[in-house]
Amino acid sequence: MNRRDILLGAVATGVAATLPASAQTRGAVQIGFIGGGTAVLSEPFLSAFQEGLAAQGWRLGQTAQIIARYADGDPGRIPGLVAELEAARVAVIVTHA
């Protein structure tokens, strides 16, 4: 097991622990994802996050839905992206550094 696997497992477990149990049974929980770069540059991080969720039993499109937004390298865009995800009423917002 490498450092990435441990980190992904911890993040996925943390996300699962913060989501209400009732939401997991009522339909897909919406999870916000903010990438600081472009969609292409953030793809490895998003894929790793999706793999971590799957390892914890989450199924994309069934028990979880990820709404991704990207800052395209402009940190000034992040507050607006957060507001957009809050307006979408996501259960949690995940980002990477």
PDB file of C-alpha atoms in Angstrom:
ATOM      1  CA  MET A   1       0.000   0.000   0.000  1.00  0.00           C
ATOM      2  CA  ASN A   2       1.488   3.346  -0.987  1.00  0.00           C
ATOM      3  CA  ARG A   3       1.015   6.842   0.372  1.00  0.00           C
ATOM      4  CA  ARG A   4      -1.560   7.707  -2.324  1.00  0.00           C
ATOM      5  CA  ASP A   5      -3.743   4.709  -1.409  1.00  0.00           C
ATOM      6  CA  ILE A   6      -3.656   5.632   2.261  1.00  0.00           C
ATOM      7  CA  LEU A   7      -4.504   9.266   1.539  1.00  0.00           C
ATOM      8  CA  LEU A   8      -7.352   8.357  -0.822  1.00  0.00           C
ATOM      9  CA  GLY A   9      -8.817   5.938   1.667  1.00  0.00           C
ATOM     10  CA  ALA A  10      -8.671   8.541   4.415  1.00  0.00           C
ATOM     11  CA  VAL A  11     -10.327  11.194   2.245  1.00  0.00           C
ATOM     12  CA  ALA A  12     -13.076   8.871   1.025  1.00  0.00           C
ATOM     13  CA  THR A  13     -13.731   7.671   4.559  1.00  0.00           C
ATOM     14  CA  GLY A  14     -13.841  11.253   5.792  1.00  0.00           C
ATOM     15  CA  VAL A  15     -16.307  12.244   3.096  1.00  0.00           C
ATOM     16  CA  ALA A  16     -18.501   9.242   3.837  1.00  0.00           C
ATOM     17  CA  ALA A  17     -18.459  10.029   7.546  1.00  0.00           C
ATOM     18  CA  THR A  18     -19.598  13.621   6.978  1.00  0.00           C
ATOM     19  CA  LEU A  19     -22.571  12.685   4.820  1.00  0.00           C
ATOM     20  CA  PRO A  20     -25.883  12.014   6.527  1.00  0.00           C
ATOM     21  CA  ALA A  21     -26.725   8.316   6.678  1.00  0.00           C
ATOM     22  CA  SER A  22     -30.252   8.990   5.463  1.00  0.00           C
ATOM     23  CA  ALA A  23     -28.924  10.695   2.331  1.00  0.00           C
ATOM     24  CA  GLN A  24     -27.033   7.542   1.413  1.00  0.00           C
ATOM     25  CA  THR A  25     -30.271   5.592   1.224  1.00  0.00           C
ATOM     26  CA  ARG A  26     -32.527   8.224  -0.399  1.00  0.00           C
ATOM     27  CA  GLY A  27     -30.598   8.671  -3.630  1.00  0.00           C
ATOM     28  CA  ALA A  28     -27.368  10.062  -4.939  1.00  0.00           C
ATOM     29  CA  VAL A  29     -25.510  12.403  -2.606  1.00  0.00           C
ATOM     30  CA  GLN A  30     -24.095  15.392  -4.443  1.00  0.00           C
ATOM     31  CA  ILE A  31     -20.402  15.993  -3.806  1.00  0.00           C
ATOM     32  CA  GLY A  32     -18.709  19.160  -5.028  1.00  0.00           C
ATOM     33  CA  PHE A  33     -15.174  18.948  -6.404  1.00  0.00           C
ATOM     34  CA  ILE A  34     -13.028  22.025  -7.063  1.00  0.00           C
ATOM     35  CA  GLY A  35      -9.856  21.732  -9.096  1.00  0.00           C
ATOM     36  CA  GLY A  36      -7.441  24.638  -9.050  1.00  0.00           C
ATOM     37  CA  GLY A  37      -6.235  23.960 -12.576  1.00  0.00           C
ATOM     38  CA  THR A  38      -8.018  22.936 -15.724  1.00  0.00           C
ATOM     39  CA  ALA A  39     -10.217  19.862 -16.043  1.00  0.00           C
ATOM     40  CA  VAL A  40      -7.354  18.067 -17.810  1.00  0.00           C
ATOM     41  CA  LEU A  41      -4.815  18.884 -15.072  1.00  0.00           C
ATOM     42  CA  SER A  42      -7.268  17.978 -12.290  1.00  0.00           C
ATOM     43  CA  GLU A  43      -8.377  14.701 -13.886  1.00  0.00           C
ATOM     44  CA  PRO A  44      -5.839  12.486 -12.055  1.00  0.00           C
ATOM     45  CA  PHE A  45      -6.983  13.877  -8.705  1.00  0.00           C
ATOM     46  CA  LEU A  46     -10.680  13.505  -9.568  1.00  0.00           C
ATOM     47  CA  SER A  47     -10.116   9.949 -10.812  1.00  0.00           C
ATOM     48  CA  ALA A  48      -8.234   9.039  -7.646  1.00  0.00           C
ATOM     49  CA  PHE A  49     -11.045  10.507  -5.538  1.00  0.00           C
ATOM     50  CA  GLN A  50     -13.627   8.518  -7.504  1.00  0.00           C
ATOM     51  CA  GLU A  51     -11.584   5.347  -6.971  1.00  0.00           C
ATOM     52  CA  GLY A  52     -11.442   6.066  -3.246  1.00  0.00           C
ATOM     53  CA  LEU A  53     -15.199   6.507  -3.094  1.00  0.00           C
ATOM     54  CA  ALA A  54     -15.711   3.259  -5.014  1.00  0.00           C
ATOM     55  CA  ALA A  55     -13.402   1.449  -2.596  1.00  0.00           C
ATOM     56  CA  GLN A  56     -15.686   2.619   0.224  1.00  0.00           C
ATOM     57  CA  GLY A  57     -18.785   1.262  -1.538  1.00  0.00           C
ATOM     58  CA  TRP A  58     -20.050   4.442  -3.218  1.00  0.00           C
ATOM     59  CA  ARG A  59     -21.355   4.031  -6.773  1.00  0.00           C
ATOM     60  CA  LEU A  60     -21.198   7.078  -9.028  1.00  0.00           C
ATOM     61  CA  GLY A  61     -24.569   7.868 -10.495  1.00  0.00           C
ATOM     62  CA  GLN A  62     -26.346   5.691  -7.936  1.00  0.00           C
ATOM     63  CA  THR A  63     -25.250   6.633  -4.409  1.00  0.00           C
ATOM     64  CA  ALA A  64     -23.018   9.587  -5.251  1.00  0.00           C
ATOM     65  CA  GLN A  65     -22.810  12.271  -7.908  1.00  0.00           C
ATOM     66  CA  ILE A  66     -19.777  14.514  -8.299  1.00  0.00           C
ATOM     67  CA  ILE A  67     -20.267  18.066  -9.508  1.00  0.00           C
ATOM     68  CA  ALA A  68     -16.851  19.297 -10.662  1.00  0.00           C
ATOM     69  CA  ARG A  69     -15.780  22.902 -11.163  1.00  0.00           C
ATOM     70  CA  TYR A  70     -12.360  24.211 -12.182  1.00  0.00           C
ATOM     71  CA  ALA A  71     -10.543  27.471 -11.453  1.00  0.00           C
ATOM     72  CA  ASP A  72      -8.402  27.175 -14.600  1.00  0.00           C
ATOM     73  CA  GLY A  73      -5.332  28.344 -12.688  1.00  0.00           C
ATOM     74  CA  ASP A  74      -7.001  31.502 -11.313  1.00  0.00           C
ATOM     75  CA  PRO A  75      -7.280  31.349  -7.491  1.00  0.00           C
ATOM     76  CA  GLY A  76      -9.582  34.375  -7.627  1.00  0.00           C
ATOM     77  CA  ARG A  77     -12.273  32.174  -9.161  1.00  0.00           C
ATOM     78  CA  ILE A  78     -12.429  29.770  -6.221  1.00  0.00           C
ATOM     79  CA  PRO A  79     -14.852  31.793  -4.025  1.00  0.00           C
ATOM     80  CA  GLY A  80     -17.323  31.956  -6.919  1.00  0.00           C
ATOM     81  CA  LEU A  81     -16.990  28.217  -7.550  1.00  0.00           C
ATOM     82  CA  VAL A  82     -17.619  27.522  -3.867  1.00  0.00           C
ATOM     83  CA  ALA A  83     -20.718  29.729  -3.968  1.00  0.00           C
ATOM     84  CA  GLU A  84     -21.935  27.899  -7.059  1.00  0.00           C
ATOM     85  CA  LEU A  85     -21.553  24.523  -5.369  1.00  0.00           C
ATOM     86  CA  GLU A  86     -23.233  25.808  -2.213  1.00  0.00           C
ATOM     87  CA  ALA A  87     -26.159  26.989  -4.343  1.00  0.00           C
ATOM     88  CA  ALA A  88     -26.343  23.469  -5.796  1.00  0.00           C
ATOM     89  CA  ARG A  89     -26.688  22.251  -2.194  1.00  0.00           C
ATOM     90  CA  VAL A  90     -23.826  19.762  -2.314  1.00  0.00           C
ATOM     91  CA  ALA A  91     -23.283  17.771   0.881  1.00  0.00           C
ATOM     92  CA  VAL A  92     -19.526  18.400   0.929  1.00  0.00           C
ATOM     93  CA  ILE A  93     -16.898  20.180  -1.176  1.00  0.00           C
ATOM     94  CA  VAL A  94     -13.621  18.395  -1.923  1.00  0.00           C
ATOM     95  CA  THR A  95     -10.514  19.989  -3.373  1.00  0.00           C
ATOM     96  CA  HIS A  96      -6.877  19.092  -3.851  1.00  0.00           C
ATOM     97  CA  ALA A  97      -3.566  20.841  -3.462  1.00  0.00           C
TER      98      ALA A  97
END
